[in-house]
mmCIF file of C-alpha atoms and ligand atoms in Angstrom:
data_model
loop_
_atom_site.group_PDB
_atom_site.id
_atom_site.type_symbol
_atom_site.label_atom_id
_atom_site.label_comp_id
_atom_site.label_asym_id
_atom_site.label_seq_id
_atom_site.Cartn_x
_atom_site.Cartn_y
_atom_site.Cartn_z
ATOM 1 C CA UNK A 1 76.610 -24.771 172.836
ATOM 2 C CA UNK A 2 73.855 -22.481 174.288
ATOM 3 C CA UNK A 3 71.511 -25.560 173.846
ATOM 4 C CA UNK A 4 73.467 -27.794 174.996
ATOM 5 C CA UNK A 5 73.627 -25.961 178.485
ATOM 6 C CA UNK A 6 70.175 -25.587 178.286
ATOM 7 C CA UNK A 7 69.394 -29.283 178.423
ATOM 8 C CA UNK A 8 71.996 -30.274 180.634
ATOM 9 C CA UNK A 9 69.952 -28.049 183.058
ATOM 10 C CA UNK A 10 66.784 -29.959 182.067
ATOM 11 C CA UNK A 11 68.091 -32.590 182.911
ATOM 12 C CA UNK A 12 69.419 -32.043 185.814
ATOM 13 C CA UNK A 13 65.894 -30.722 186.947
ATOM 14 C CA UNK A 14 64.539 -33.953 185.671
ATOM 15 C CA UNK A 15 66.993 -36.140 187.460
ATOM 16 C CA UNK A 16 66.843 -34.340 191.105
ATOM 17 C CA UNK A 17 62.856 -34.498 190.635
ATOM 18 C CA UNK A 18 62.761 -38.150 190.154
ATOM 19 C CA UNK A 19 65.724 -38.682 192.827
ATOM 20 C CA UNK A 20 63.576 -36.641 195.616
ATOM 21 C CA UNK A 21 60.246 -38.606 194.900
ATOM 22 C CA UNK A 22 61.831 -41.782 194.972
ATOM 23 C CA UNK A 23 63.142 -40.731 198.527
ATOM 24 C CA UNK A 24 59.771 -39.479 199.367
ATOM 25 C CA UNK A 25 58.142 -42.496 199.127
ATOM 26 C CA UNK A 26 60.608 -44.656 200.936
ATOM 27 C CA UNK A 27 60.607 -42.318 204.155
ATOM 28 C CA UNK A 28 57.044 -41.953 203.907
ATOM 29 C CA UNK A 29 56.562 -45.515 204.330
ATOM 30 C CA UNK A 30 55.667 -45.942 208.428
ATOM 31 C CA UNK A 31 58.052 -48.432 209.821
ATOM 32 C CA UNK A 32 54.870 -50.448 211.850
ATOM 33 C CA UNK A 33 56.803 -52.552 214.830
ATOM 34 C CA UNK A 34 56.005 -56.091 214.149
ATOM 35 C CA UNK A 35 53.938 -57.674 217.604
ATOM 36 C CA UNK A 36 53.451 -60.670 218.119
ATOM 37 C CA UNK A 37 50.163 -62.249 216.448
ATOM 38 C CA UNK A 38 48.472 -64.875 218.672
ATOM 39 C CA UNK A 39 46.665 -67.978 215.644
ATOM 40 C CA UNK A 40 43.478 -69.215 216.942
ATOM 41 C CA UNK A 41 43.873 -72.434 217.209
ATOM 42 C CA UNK A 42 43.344 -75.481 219.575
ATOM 43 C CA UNK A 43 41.122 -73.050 221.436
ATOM 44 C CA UNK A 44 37.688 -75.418 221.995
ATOM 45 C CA UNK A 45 37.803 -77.499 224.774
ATOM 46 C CA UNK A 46 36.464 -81.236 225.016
ATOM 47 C CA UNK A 47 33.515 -79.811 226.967
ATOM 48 C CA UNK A 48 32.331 -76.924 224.775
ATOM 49 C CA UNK A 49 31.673 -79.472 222.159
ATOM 50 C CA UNK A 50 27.597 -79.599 222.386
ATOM 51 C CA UNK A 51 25.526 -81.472 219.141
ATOM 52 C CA UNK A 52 23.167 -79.746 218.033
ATOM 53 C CA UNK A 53 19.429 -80.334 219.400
ATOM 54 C CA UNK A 54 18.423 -83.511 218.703
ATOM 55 C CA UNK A 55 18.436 -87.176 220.167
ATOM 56 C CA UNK A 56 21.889 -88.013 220.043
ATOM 57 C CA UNK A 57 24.368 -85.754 221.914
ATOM 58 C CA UNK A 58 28.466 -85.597 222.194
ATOM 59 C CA UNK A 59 28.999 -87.804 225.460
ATOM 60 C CA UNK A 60 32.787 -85.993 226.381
ATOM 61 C CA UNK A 61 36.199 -87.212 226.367
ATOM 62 C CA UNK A 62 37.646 -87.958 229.848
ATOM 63 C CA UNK A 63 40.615 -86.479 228.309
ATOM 64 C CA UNK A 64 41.868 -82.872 226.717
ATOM 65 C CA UNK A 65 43.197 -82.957 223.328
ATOM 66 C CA UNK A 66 46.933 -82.175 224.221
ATOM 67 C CA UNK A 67 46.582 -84.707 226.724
ATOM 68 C CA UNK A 68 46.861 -87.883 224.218
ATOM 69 C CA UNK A 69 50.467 -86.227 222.888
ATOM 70 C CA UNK A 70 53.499 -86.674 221.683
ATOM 71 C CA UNK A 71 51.473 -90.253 220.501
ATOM 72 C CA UNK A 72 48.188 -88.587 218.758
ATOM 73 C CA UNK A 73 48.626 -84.923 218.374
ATOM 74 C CA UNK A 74 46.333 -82.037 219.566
ATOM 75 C CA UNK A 75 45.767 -80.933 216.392
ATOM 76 C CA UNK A 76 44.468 -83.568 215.147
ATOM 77 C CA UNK A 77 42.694 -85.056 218.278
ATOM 78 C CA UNK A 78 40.719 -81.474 218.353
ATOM 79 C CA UNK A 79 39.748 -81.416 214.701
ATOM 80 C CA UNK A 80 39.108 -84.832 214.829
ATOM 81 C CA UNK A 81 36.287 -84.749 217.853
ATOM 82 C CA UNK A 82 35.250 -81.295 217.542
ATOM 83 C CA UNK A 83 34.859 -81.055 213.727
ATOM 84 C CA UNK A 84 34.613 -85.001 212.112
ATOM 85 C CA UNK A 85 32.725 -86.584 215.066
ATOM 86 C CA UNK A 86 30.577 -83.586 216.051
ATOM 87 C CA UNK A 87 29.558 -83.322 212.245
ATOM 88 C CA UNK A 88 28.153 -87.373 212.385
ATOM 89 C CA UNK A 89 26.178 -86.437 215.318
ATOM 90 C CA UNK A 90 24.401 -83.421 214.111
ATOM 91 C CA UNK A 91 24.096 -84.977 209.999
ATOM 92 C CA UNK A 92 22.193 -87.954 212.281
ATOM 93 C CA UNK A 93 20.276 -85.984 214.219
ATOM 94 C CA UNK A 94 19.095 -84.272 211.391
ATOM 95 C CA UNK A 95 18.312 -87.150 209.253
ATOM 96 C CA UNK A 96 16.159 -89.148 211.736
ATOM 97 C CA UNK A 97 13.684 -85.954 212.320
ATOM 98 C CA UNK A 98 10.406 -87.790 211.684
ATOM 99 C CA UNK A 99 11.285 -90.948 210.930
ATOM 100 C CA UNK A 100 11.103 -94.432 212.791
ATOM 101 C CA UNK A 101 14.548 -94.067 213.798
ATOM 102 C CA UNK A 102 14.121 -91.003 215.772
ATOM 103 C CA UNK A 103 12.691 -93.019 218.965
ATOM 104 C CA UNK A 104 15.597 -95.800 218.282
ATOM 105 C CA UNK A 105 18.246 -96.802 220.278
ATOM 106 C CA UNK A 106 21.833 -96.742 218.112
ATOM 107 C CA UNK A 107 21.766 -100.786 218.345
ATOM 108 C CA UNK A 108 18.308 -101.004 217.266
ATOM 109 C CA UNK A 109 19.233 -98.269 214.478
ATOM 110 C CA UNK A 110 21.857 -100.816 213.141
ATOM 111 C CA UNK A 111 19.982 -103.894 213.228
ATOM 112 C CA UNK A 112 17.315 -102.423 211.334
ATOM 113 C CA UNK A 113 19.017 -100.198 208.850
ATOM 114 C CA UNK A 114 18.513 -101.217 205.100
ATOM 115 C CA UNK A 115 21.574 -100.982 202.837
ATOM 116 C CA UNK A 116 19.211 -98.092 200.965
ATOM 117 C CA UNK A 117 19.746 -96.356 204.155
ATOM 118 C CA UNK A 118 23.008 -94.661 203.310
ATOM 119 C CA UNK A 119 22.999 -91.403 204.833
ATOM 120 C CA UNK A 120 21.818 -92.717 208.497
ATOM 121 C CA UNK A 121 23.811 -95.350 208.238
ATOM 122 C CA UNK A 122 26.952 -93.510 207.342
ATOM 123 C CA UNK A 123 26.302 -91.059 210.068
ATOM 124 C CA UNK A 124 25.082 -93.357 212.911
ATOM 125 C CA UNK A 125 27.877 -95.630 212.365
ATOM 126 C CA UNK A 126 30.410 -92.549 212.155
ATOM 127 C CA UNK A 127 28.606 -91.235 215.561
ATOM 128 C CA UNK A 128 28.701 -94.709 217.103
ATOM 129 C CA UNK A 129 32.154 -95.696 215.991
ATOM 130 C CA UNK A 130 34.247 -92.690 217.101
ATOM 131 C CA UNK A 131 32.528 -93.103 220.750
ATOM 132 C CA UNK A 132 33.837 -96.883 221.142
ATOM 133 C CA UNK A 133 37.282 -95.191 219.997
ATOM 134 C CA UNK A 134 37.642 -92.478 222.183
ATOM 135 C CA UNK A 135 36.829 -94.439 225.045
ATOM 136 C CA UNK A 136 39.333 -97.524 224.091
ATOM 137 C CA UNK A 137 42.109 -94.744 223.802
ATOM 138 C CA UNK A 138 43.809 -93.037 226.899
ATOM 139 C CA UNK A 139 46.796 -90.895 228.552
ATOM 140 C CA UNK A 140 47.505 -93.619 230.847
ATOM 141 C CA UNK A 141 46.758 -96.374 228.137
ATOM 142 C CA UNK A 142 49.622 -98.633 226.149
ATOM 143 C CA UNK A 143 51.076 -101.991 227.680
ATOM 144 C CA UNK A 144 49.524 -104.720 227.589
ATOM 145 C CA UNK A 145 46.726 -106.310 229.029
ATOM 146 C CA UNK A 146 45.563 -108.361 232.125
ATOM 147 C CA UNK A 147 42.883 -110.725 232.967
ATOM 148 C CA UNK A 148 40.380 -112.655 230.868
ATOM 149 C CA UNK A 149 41.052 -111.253 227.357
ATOM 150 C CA UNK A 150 45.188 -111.343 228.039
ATOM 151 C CA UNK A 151 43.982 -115.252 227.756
ATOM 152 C CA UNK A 152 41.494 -114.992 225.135
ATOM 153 C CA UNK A 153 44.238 -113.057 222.860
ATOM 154 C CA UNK A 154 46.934 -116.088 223.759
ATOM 155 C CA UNK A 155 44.481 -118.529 223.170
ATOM 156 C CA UNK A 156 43.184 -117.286 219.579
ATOM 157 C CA UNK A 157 46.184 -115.404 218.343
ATOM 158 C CA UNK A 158 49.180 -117.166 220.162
ATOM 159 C CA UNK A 159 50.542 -114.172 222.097
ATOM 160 C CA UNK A 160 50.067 -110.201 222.420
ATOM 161 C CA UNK A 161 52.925 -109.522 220.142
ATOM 162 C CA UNK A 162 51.392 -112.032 217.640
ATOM 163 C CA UNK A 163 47.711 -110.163 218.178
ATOM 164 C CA UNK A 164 49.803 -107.021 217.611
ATOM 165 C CA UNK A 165 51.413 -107.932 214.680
ATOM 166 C CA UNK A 166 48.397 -108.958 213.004
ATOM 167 C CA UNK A 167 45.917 -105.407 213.563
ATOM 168 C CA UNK A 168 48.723 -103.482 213.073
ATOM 169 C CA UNK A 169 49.211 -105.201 209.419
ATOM 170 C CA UNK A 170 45.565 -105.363 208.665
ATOM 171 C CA UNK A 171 45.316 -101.679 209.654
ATOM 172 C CA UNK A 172 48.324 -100.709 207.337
ATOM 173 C CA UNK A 173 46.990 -102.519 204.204
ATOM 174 C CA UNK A 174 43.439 -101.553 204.274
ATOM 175 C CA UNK A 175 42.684 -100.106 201.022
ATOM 176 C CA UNK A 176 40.830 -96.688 201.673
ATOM 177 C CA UNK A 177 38.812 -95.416 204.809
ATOM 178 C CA UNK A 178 37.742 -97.382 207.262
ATOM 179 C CA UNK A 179 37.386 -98.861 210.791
ATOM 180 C CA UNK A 180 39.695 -102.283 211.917
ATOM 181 C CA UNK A 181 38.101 -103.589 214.551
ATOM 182 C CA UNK A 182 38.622 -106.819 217.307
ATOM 183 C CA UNK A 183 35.932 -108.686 217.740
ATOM 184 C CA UNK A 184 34.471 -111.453 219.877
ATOM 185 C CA UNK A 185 32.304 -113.905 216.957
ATOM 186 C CA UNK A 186 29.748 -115.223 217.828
ATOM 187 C CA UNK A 187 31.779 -118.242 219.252
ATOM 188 C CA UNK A 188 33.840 -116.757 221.647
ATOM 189 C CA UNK A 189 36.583 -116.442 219.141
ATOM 190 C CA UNK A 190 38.459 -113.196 218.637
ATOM 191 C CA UNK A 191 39.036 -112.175 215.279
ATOM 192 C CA UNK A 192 40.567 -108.582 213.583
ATOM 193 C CA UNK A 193 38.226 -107.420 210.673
ATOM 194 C CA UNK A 194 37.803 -104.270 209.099
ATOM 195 C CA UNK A 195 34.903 -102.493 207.988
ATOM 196 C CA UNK A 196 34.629 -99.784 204.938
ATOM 197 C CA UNK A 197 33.289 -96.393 205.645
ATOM 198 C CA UNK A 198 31.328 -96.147 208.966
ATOM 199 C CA UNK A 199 30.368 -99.794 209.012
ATOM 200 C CA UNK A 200 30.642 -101.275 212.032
ATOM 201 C CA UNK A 201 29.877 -104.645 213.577
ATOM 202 C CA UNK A 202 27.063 -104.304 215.036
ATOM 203 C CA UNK A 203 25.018 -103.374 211.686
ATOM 204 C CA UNK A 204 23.121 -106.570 210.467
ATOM 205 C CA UNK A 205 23.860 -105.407 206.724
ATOM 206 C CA UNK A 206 27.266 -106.583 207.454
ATOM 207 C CA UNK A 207 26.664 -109.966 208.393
ATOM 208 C CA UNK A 208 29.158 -110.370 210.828
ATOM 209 C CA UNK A 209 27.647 -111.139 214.489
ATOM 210 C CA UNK A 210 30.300 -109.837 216.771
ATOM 211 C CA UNK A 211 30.742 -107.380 219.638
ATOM 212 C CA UNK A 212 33.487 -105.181 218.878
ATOM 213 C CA UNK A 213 35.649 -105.017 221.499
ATOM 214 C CA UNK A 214 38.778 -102.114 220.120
ATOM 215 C CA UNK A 215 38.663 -100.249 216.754
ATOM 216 C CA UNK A 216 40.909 -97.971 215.215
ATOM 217 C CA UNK A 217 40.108 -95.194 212.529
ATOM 218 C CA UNK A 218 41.701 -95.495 209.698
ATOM 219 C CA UNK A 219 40.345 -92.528 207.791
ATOM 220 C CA UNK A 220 42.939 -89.902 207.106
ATOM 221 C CA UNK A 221 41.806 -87.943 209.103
ATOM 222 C CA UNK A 222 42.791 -89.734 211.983
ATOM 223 C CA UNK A 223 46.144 -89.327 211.672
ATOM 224 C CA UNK A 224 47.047 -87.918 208.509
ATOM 225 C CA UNK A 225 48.228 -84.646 209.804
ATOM 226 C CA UNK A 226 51.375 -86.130 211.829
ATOM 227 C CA UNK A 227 51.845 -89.723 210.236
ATOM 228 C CA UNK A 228 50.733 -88.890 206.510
ATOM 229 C CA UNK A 229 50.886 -91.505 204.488
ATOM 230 C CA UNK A 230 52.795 -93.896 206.978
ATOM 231 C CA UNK A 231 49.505 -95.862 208.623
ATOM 232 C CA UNK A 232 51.676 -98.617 209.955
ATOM 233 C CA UNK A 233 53.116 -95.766 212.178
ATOM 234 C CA UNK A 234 50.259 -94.568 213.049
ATOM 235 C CA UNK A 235 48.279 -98.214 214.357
ATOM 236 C CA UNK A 236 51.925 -98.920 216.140
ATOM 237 C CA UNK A 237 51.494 -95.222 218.008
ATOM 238 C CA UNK A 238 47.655 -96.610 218.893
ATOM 239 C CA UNK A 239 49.074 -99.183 220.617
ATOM 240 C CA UNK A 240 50.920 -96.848 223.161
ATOM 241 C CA UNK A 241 47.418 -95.409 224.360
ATOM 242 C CA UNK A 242 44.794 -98.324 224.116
ATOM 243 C CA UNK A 243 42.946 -97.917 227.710
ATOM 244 C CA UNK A 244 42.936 -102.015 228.018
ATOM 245 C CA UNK A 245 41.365 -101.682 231.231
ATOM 246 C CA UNK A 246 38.582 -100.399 229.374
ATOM 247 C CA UNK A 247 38.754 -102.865 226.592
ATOM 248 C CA UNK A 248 38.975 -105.547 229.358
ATOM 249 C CA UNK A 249 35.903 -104.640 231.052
ATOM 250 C CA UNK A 250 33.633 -105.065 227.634
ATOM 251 C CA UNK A 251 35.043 -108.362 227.249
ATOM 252 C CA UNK A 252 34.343 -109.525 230.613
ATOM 253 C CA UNK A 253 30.945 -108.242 230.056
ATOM 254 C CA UNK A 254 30.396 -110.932 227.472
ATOM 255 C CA UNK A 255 31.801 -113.678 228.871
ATOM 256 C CA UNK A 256 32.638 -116.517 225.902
ATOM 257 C CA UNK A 257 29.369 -117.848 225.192
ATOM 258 C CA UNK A 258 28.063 -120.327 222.418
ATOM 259 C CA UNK A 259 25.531 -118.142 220.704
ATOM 260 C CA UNK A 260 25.126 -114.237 221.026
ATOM 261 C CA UNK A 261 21.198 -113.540 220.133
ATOM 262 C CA UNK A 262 21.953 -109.649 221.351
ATOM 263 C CA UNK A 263 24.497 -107.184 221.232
ATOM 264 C CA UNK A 264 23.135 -104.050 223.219
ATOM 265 C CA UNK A 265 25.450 -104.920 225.797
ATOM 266 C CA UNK A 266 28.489 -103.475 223.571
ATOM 267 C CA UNK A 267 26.960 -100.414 222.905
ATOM 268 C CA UNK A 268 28.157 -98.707 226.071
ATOM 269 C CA UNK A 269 28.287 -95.129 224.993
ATOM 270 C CA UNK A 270 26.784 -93.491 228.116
ATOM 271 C CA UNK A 271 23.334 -92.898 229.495
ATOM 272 C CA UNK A 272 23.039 -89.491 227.468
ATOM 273 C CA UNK A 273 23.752 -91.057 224.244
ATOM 274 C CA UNK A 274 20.888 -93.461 223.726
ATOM 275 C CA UNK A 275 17.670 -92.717 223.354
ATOM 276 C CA UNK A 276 15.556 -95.857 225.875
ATOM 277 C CA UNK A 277 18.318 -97.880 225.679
ATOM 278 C CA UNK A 278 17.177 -101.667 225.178
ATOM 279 C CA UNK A 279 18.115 -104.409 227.322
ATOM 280 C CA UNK A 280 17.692 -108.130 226.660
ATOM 281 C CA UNK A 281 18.950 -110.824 228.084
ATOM 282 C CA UNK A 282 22.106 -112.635 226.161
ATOM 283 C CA UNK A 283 22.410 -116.739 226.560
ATOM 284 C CA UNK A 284 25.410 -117.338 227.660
ATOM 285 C CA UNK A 285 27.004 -120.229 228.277
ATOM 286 C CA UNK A 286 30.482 -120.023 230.010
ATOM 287 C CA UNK A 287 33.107 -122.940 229.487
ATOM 288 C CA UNK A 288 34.016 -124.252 232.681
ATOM 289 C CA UNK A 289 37.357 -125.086 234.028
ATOM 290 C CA UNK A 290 37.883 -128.678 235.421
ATOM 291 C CA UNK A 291 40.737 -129.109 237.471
ATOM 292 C CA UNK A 292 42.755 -132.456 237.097
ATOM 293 C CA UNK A 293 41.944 -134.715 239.636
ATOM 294 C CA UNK A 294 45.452 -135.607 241.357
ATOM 295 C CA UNK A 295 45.231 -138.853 243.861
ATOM 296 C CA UNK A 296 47.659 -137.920 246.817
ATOM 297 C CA UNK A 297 48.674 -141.179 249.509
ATOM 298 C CA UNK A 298 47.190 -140.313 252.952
ATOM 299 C CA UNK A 299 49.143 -143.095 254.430
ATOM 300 C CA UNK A 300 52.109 -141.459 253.847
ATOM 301 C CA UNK A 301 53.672 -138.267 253.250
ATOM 302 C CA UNK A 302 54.605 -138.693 249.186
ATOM 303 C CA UNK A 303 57.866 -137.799 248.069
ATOM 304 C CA UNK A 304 59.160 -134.267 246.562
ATOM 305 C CA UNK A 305 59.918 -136.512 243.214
ATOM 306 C CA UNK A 306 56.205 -137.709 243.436
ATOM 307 C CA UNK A 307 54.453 -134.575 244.146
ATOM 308 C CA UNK A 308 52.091 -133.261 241.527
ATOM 309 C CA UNK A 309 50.913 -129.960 241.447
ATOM 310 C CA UNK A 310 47.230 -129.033 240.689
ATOM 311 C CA UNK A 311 47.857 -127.333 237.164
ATOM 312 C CA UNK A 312 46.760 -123.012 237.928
ATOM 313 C CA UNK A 313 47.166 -121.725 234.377
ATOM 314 C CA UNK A 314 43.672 -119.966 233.969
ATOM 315 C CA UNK A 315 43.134 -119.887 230.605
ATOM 316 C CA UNK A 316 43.258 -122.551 228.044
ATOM 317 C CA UNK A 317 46.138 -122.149 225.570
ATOM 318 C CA UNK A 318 45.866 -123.603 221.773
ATOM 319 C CA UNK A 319 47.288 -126.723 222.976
ATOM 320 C CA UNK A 320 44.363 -126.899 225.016
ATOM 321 C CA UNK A 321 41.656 -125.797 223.304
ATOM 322 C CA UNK A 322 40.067 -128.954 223.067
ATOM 323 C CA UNK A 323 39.232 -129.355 226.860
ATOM 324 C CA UNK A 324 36.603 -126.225 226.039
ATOM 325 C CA UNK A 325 34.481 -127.351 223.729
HETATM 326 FE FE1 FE2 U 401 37.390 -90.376 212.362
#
């Protein structure tokens, strides 16, 4: 009986002990107030975005990332431009040190790159390519557009919506990363055609002859953070923000013409971005429009049922097409 007092009181000794560290340890954890924890993030800005010494340099966006939202998200805009594009310019500026291509313009850089060339010509073509988007892409953008190439995209594709239709397809199916692009050939005709990697049209490896006019990104990265795997979405979005005005002023820079010997005109990226910039003169040979000749009475007044009205449409639809050639 005697022993089993004893123990109890072991026990008991035990029990307490264990009890009072247990409790020790919970109060002596500090109860740390929880503050608030600001992320770095989206903290670059457009203009803090420098290359890295060398002959090509980041020409600016005349736009803040945020600003391009809710269509293309900040996010993605910033790590797009500051990260993806910024990394093309410095790779090429590194990779021409010393060689012929240093002293090069971009256009003279693609019509002179061998398909050996892969590193320059992945990196000049991802340098050139995500200038000609940024600038075909603004706040104010979307619609649809006027003048000369609102006609030019009737005549060769039947109507905006139809043009529409047809990137916004091509986009979607393109199998892997990528540029689509519209083009004017080297007829005057505008055609949608993609490109793999970096590509571009103006690269004489590609065989293609045309002076891109619009282009959308279709690497993942472009959009991959807000549309994922729906591209369709994404290339229906671009449409909200294409700066047409800008788009509208290449084309009118290269009127239609019959044969285009030189394409420096559509590398526009900014006086900072080319190293002596070459300019040549481009044939160009614009169709003209030839009013219908409409023989009005002088001797007397005709009447409303006879009047005929000199026709105004400006530009030649596909039932017309033949009075252009
Ligand atoms: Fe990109």
């Amino acid at each position: 009986m005697k022993f089993f007092k004893i123990l109890t009181f072991v026990l008991c000794i035990v029990f307490f002990s264990c009890k009072k560290n247990t409790l020790v340890e919970v109060v002596d954890v500090p109860s740390v107030p929880i503050e608030a924890v600001e992320v770095e993030g989206g903290s670059s800005k457009v203009s803090e975005v420098k290359a890295n010494e060398g002959s090509f340099k980041m020409i600016g966006l005349a736009y803040e990332y945020k600003d391009l939202e809710p269509y293309f998200d900040a996010a993605t805009t910033e790590i797009h431009y500051s990260r993806h594009h910024l990394g093309y310019v410095n790779n090429l500026n590194k990779l021409i040190i010393d060689k012929k291509y240093e002293v090069m313009s971009l256009s003279d850089i693609f019509r002179n790159l061998n398909a050996s060339d892969t590193d320059i010509r992945n990196n000049a073509g991802g340098y050139y390519n995500h200038n000609f988007f940024w600038e075909n892409i603004s706040p104010k953008g979307g619609a649809e557009p006027e003048g000369d190439i609102m006609g030019a995209i009737i005549r060769d594709f039947g109507s905006f919506d139809a043009f529409r239709s047809q990137f916004v397809t091509i986009s979607a199916q393109y199998f892997g990363s990528g540029w689509s692009w519209l083009i004017s050939d080297k007829t005057g005709k505008l055609r949608i055609i993609t490109t793999p990697n970096n590509d571009n049209p103006l690269m004489r490896t590609l065989n293609i002859n045309g002076i891109p006019l619009l282009n959308l990104d279709l690497w993942e990265h472009a959009y991959y953070l807000k549309f994922q795997n729906k591209r369709r979405e994404y290339a229906n979005t671009f449409f909200s923000i294409i700066n047409w005005k800008n788009v509208s002023k290449k084309y009118d820079e290269i009127p239609n013409k019959i044969e285009i010997k030189v394409i420096d005109s559509a590398v526009s990226l900014g006086s900072d971005s080319l190293v002596k910039p070459k300019k040549e003169v481009i044939t160009v040979k614009k169709p003209e429009i030839t009013p219908k000749k409409v023989e009005v009475k002088t001797e007397e007044k005709p009447k409303p049922e006879d009047k005929k009205e000199v026709p105004e449409k400006k530009y030649p639809g596909k039932e017309e097409e033949s009075e252009f050639e």
